[in-house]
Short mmCIF file of C-alpha atoms in Angstrom, two decimals:
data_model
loop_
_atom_site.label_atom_id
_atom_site.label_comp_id
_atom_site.label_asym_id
_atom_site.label_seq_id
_atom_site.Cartn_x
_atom_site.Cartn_y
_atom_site.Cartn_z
CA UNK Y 1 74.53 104.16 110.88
CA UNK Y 2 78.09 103.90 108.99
CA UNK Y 3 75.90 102.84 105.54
CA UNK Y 4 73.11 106.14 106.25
CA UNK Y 5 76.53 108.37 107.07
CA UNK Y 6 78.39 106.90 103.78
CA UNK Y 7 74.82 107.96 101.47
CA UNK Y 8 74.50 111.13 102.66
CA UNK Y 9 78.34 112.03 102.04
CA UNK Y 10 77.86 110.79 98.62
CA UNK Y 11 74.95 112.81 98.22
CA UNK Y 12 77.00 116.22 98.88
CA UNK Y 13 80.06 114.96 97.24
CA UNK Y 14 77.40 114.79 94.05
CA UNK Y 15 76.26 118.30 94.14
CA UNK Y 16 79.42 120.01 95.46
CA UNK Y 17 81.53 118.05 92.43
CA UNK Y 18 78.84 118.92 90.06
CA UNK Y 19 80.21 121.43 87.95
CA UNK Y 20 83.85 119.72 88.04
CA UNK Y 21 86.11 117.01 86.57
CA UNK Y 22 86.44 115.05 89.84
CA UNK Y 23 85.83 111.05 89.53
CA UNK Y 24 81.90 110.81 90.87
CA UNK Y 25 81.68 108.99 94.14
CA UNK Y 26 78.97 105.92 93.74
CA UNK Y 27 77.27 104.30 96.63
CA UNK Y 28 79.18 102.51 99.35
CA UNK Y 29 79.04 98.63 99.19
CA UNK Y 30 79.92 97.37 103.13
CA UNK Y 31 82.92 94.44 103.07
CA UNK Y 32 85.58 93.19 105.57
CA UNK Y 33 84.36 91.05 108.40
CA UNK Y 34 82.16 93.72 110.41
CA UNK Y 35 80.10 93.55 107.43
CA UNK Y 36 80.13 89.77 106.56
CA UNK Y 37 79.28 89.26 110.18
CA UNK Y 38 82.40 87.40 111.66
CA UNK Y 39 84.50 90.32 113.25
CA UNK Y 40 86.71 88.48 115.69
CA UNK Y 41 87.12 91.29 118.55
CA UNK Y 42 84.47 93.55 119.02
CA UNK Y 43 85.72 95.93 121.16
CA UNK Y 44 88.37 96.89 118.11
CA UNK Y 45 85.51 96.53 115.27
CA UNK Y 46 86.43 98.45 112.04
CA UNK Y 47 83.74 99.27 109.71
CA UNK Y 48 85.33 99.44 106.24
CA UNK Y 49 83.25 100.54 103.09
CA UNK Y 50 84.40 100.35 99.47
CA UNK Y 51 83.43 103.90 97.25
CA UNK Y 52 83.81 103.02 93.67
CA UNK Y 53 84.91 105.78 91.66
CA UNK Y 54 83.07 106.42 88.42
CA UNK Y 55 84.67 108.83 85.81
CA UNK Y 56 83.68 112.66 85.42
CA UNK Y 57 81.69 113.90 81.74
CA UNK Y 58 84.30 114.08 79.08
CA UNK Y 59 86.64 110.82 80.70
CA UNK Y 60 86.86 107.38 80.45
CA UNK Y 61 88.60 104.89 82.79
CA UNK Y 62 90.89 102.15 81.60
CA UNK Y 63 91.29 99.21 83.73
CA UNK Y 64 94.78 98.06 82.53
CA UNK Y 65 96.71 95.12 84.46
CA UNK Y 66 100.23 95.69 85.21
CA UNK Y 67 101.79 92.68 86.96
CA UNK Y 68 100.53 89.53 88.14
CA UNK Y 69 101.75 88.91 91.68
CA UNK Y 70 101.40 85.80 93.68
CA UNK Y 71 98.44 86.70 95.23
CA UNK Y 72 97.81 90.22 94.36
CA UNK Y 73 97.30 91.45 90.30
CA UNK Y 74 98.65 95.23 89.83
CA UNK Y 75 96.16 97.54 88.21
CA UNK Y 76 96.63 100.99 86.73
CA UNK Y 77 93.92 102.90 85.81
CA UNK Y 78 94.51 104.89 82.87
CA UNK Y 79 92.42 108.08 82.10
CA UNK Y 80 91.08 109.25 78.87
CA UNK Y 81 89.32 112.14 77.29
CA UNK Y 82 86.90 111.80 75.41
CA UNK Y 83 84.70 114.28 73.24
CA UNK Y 84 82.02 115.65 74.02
CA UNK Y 85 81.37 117.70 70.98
CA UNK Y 86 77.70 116.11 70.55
CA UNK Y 87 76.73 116.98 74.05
CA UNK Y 88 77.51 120.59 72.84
CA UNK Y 89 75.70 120.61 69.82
CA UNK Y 90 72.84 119.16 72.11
CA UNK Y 91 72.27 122.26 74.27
CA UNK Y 92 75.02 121.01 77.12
CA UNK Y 93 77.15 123.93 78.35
CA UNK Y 94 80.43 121.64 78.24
CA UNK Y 95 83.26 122.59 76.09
CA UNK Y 96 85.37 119.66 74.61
CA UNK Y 97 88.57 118.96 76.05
CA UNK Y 98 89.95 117.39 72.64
CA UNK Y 99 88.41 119.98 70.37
CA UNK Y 100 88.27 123.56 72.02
CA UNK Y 101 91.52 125.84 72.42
CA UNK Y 102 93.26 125.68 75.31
CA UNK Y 103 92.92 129.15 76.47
CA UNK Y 104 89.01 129.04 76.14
CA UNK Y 105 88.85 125.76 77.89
CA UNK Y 106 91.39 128.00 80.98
CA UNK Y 107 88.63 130.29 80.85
CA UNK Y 108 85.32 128.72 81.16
CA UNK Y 109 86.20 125.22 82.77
CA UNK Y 110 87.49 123.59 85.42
CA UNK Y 111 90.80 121.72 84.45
CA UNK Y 112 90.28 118.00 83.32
CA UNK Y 113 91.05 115.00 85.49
CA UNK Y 114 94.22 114.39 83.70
CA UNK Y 115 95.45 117.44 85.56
CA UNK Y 116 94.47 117.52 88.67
CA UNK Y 117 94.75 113.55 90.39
CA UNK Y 118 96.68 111.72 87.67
CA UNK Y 119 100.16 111.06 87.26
CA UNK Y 120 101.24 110.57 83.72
CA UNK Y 121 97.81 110.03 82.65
CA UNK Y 122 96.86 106.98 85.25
CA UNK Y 123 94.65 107.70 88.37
CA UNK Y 124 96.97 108.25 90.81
CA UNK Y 125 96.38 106.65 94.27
CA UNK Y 126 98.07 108.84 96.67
CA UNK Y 127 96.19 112.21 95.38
CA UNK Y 128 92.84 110.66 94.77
CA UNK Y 129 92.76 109.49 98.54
CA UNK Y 130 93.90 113.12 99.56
CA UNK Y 131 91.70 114.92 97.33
CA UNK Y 132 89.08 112.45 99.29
CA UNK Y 133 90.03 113.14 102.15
CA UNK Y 134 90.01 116.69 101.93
CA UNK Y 135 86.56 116.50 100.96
CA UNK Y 136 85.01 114.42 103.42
CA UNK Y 137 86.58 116.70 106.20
CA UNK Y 138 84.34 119.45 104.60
CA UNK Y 139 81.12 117.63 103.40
CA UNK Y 140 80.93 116.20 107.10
CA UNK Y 141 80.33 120.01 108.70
CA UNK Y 142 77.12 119.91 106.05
CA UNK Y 143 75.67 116.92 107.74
CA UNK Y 144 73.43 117.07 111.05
CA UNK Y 145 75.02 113.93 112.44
CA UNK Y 146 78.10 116.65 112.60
CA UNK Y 147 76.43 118.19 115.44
CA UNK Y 148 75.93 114.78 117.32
CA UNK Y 149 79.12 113.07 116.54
CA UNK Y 150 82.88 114.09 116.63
CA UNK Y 151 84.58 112.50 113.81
CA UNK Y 152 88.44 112.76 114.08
CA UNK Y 153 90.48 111.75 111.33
CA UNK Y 154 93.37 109.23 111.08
CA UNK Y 155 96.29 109.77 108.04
CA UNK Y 156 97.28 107.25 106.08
CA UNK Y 157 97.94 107.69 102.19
CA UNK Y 158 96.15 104.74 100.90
CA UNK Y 159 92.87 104.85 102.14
CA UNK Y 160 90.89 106.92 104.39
CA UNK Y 161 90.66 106.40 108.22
CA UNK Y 162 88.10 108.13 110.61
CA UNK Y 163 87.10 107.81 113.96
CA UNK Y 164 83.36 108.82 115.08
CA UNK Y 165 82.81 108.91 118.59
CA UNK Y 166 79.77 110.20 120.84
CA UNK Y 167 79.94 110.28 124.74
CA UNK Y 168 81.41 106.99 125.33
CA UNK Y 169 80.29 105.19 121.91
CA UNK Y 170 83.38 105.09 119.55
CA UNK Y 171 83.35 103.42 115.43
CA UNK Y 172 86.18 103.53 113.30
CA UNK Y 173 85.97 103.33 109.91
CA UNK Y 174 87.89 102.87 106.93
CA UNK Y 175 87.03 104.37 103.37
CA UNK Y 176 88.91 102.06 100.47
CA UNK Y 177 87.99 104.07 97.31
CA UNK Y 178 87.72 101.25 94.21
CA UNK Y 179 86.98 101.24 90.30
CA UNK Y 180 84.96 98.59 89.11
CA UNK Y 181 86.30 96.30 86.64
CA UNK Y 182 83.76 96.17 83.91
CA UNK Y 183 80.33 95.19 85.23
CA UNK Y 184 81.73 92.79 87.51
CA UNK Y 185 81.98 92.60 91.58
CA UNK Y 186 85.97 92.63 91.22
CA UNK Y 187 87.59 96.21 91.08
CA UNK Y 188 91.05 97.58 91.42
CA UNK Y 189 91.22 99.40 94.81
CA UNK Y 190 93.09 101.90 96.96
CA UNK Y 191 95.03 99.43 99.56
CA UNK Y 192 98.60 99.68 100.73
CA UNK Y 193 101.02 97.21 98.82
CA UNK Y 194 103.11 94.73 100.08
CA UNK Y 195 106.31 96.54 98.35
CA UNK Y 196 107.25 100.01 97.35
CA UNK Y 197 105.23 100.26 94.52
CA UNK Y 198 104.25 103.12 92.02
CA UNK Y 199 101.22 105.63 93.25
CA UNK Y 200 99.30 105.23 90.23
CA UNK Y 201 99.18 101.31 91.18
CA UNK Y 202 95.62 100.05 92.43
CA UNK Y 203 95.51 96.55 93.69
CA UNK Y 204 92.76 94.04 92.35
CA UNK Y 205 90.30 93.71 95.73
CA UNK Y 206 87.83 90.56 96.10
CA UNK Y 207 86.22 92.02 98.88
CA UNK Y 208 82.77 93.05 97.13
CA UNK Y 209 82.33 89.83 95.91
CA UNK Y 210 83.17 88.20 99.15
CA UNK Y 211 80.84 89.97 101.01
CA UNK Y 212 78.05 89.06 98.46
CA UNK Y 213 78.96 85.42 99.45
CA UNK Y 214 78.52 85.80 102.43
CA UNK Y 215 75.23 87.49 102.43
CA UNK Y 216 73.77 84.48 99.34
CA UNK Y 217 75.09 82.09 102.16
CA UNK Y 218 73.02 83.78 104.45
CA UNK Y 219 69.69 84.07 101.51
CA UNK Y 220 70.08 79.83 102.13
CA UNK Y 221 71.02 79.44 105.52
CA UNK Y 222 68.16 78.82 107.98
CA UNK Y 223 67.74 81.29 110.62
CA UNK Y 224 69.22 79.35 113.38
CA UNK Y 225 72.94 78.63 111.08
CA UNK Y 226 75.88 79.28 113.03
CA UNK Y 227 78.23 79.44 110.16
CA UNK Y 228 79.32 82.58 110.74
CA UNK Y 229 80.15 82.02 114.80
CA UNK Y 230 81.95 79.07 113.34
CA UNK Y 231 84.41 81.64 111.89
CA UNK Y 232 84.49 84.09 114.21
CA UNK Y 233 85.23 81.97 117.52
CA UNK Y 234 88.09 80.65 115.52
CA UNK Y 235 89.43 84.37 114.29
CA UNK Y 236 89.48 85.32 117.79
CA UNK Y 237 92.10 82.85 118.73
CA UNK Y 238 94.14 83.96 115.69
CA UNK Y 239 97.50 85.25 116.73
CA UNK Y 240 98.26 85.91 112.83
CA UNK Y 241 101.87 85.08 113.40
CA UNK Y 242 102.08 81.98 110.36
CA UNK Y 243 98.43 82.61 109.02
CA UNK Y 244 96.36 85.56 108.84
CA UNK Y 245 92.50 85.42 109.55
CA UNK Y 246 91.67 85.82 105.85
CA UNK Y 247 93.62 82.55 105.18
CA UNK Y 248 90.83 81.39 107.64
CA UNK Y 249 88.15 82.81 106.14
CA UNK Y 250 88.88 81.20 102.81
CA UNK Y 251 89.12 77.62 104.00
CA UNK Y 252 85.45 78.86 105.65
CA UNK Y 253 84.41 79.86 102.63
CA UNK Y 254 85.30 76.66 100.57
CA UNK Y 255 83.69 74.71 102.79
CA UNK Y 256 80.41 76.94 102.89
CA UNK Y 257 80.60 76.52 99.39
CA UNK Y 258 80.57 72.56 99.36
CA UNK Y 259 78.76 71.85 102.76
CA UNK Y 260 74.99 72.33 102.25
CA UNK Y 261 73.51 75.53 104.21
CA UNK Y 262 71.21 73.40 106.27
CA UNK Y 263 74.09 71.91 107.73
CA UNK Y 264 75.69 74.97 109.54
CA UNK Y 265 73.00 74.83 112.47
CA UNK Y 266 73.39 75.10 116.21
CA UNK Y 267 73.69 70.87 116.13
CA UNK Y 268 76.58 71.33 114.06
CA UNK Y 269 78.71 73.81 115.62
CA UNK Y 270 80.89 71.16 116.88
CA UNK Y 271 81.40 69.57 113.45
CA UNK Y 272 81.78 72.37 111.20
CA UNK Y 273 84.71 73.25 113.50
CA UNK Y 274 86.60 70.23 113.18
CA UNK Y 275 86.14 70.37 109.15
CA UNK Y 276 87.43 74.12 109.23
CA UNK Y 277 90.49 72.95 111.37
CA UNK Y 278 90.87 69.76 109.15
CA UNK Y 279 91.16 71.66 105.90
CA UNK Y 280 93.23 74.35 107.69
CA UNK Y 281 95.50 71.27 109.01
CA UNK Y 282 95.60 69.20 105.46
CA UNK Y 283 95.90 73.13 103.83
CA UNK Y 284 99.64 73.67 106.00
CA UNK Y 285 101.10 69.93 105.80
CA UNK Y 286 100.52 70.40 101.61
CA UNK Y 287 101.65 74.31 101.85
CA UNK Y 288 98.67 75.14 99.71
CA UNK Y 289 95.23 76.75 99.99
CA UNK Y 290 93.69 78.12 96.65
CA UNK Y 291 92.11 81.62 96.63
CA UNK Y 292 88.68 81.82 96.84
CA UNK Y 293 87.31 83.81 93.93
CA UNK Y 294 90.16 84.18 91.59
CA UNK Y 295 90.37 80.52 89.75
CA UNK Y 296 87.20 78.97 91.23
CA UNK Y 297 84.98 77.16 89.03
CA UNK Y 298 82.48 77.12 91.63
CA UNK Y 299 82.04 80.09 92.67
CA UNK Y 300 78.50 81.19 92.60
CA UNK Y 301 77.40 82.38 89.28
CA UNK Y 302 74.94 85.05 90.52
CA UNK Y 303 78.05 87.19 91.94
CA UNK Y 304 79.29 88.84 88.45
CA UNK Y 305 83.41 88.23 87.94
CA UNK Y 306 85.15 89.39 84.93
CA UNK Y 307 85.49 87.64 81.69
CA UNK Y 308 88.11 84.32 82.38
CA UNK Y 309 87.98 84.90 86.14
CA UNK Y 310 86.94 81.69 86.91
CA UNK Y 311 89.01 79.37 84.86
CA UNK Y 312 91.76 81.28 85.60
CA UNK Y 313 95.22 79.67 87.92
CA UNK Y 314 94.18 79.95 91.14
CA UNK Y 315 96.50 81.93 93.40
CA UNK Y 316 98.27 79.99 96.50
CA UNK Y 317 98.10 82.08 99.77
CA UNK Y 318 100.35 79.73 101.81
CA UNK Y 319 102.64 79.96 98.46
CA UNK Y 320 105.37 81.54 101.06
CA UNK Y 321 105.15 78.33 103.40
CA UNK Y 322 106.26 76.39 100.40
CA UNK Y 323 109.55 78.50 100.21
CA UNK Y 324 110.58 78.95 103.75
CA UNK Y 325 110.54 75.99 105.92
CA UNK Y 326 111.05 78.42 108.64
CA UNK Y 327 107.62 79.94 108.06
CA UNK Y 328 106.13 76.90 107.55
CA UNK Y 329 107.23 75.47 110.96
CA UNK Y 330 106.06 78.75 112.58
CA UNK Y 331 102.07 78.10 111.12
CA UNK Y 332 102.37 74.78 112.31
CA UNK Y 333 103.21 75.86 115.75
CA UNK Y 334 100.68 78.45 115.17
CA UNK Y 335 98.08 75.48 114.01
CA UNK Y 336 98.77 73.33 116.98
CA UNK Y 337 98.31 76.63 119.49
CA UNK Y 338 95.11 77.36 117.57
CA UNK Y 339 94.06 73.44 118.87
#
């Protein structure tokens, strides 16, 4: 339902942003746990969707990395004209945005991008979620499903948040608008940061690429494989106070990496759970548990990274364990209430 609602917003977003220099909304790719197939509490289920941005006629997007966290790379996403001259000369009825006057361009065209969401010439976060926003609001009267469902919208300034709800059925979902880097499954995305941080900053998001591991796990997994109950049952009992669930889901996905698929069955519940906790356990005493995707030589070659991604330094998520021994005694506690 969230997937057919997602297509047919895209769809109007296409023809209503036709004739304008908006970034061009691309199919929705489904991430985040409801998605992969995990989601710990299903009574507070999320649905989030990724909408990668492509750039209008006339504009190019730049991909440019700003600062290299400890486990998050800074992106901005710098926007540039290009001509369109040729396209012209073709028969097009699109004026050049380097080449025409000023006052003709006023007259017959819709300003560029560079004028309406950027801020000094980078895609700006905060106005690009607002300007998609706005538009959803509207492009949802257009659909039938807007007779059906009630779909009540949430604020938040980087990303968009809607609840749909119908007699006593209720989904909330959450719209993270992305741009892809290169060809690859990695892109820079809309998410809150950590720290105050610039608007035109985009954070670098694995989740695409995640998801796709999840569902070539699942292309090799026989039909009866409980590796994904292995990870939710433990989720659930996640308190989050020294780990988070995604810390969780990576030692999951290492091992679903290394363990044959055929070993993940119904037999093996009991097993798998005690190598999860193991390399959770040996992951806290050592204060370190590589990321996933970023820096792993492993990782399958099928799911497209950008150029270096895999041989890179592999981020540490428990990296803040290792300088606070407070902390580090809290995710043991945590660790030993999780047993």
């Amino acid at each position: 339902l969230i997937m057919d609602l997602m297509d047919k917003l895209t769809h109007v977003f296409r023809q209503g942003l036709s004739d304008s220099f908006y970034p061009v909304p691309q199919q929705a790719i489904g991430v985040g746990s409801a998605f992969e197939g995990w989601s710990p509490h299903a009574q507070d289920l999320v649905y989030r969707v990724l909408v990668p941005l492509s750039p209008p006629p006339g504009h190019a997007f730049h991909v440019e990395l700003d600062t290299a966290g400890m486990l998050q790379r800074n992106f901005g996403v710098r926007v540039e004209l290009l001509c369109t001259c040729t396209r012209e000369q073709l028969g097009e009825d699109m004026l050049c945005f380097l080449h025409h006057p000023e006052e003709e361009l006023r007259r017959r065209r819709d300003p560029s991008l560079l004028h309406t969401l950027c801020t000094d010439a980078c895609l700006d976060v905060k106005k690009t979620v607002h300007w998609f926003h706005r538009f959803v609001r509207v492009a949802w009267l257009l659909l039938p499903e807007s007779r059906h469902w009630c779909l009540t919208s949430q604020p938040s300034s980087h990303f968009c948040k809607f609840q749909l709800s119908k007699d006593k059925e209720s989904l909330a979902v959450e719209i993270v608008l992305g741009v892809r880097q290169g060809d690859s499954d990695v892109f820079v995305g809309s998410q809150p940061a950590e720290a105050a941080v610039p608007s035109t900053t985009w954070l670098e998001t694995y989740a695409v690429a995640e998801a796709k591991f999840f569902r070539h796990i699942s292309r090799q997994a026989p039909q009866d494989s409980w590796h994904c109950k292995c990870l939710q049952l433990l989720a659930r009992f996640l308190t989050g106070v020294g780990f988070s669930s995604y810390a969780l889901k990576t030692v999951a996905m290492h091992l679903l990496n290394t363990v044959p698929p055929t070993q993940w069955r119904r037999r093996d519940f009991r097993q798998r759970l005690v190598d999860i906790l193991k390399y959770l356990q040996y992951s806290l005493e050592t204060k370190q548990l590589h990321h996933f995707v970023l820096g792993n030589a492993s990782f399958p070659t099928e799911i497209s990274l950008p150029s270096g991604f895999r041989a890179a330094e592999p981020p540490n998520l428990f990296q803040h364990l290792a300088s606070s021994p407070d902390a580090h005694a809290k995710a043991m506690q945590e660790y030993i209430h999780l047993l």
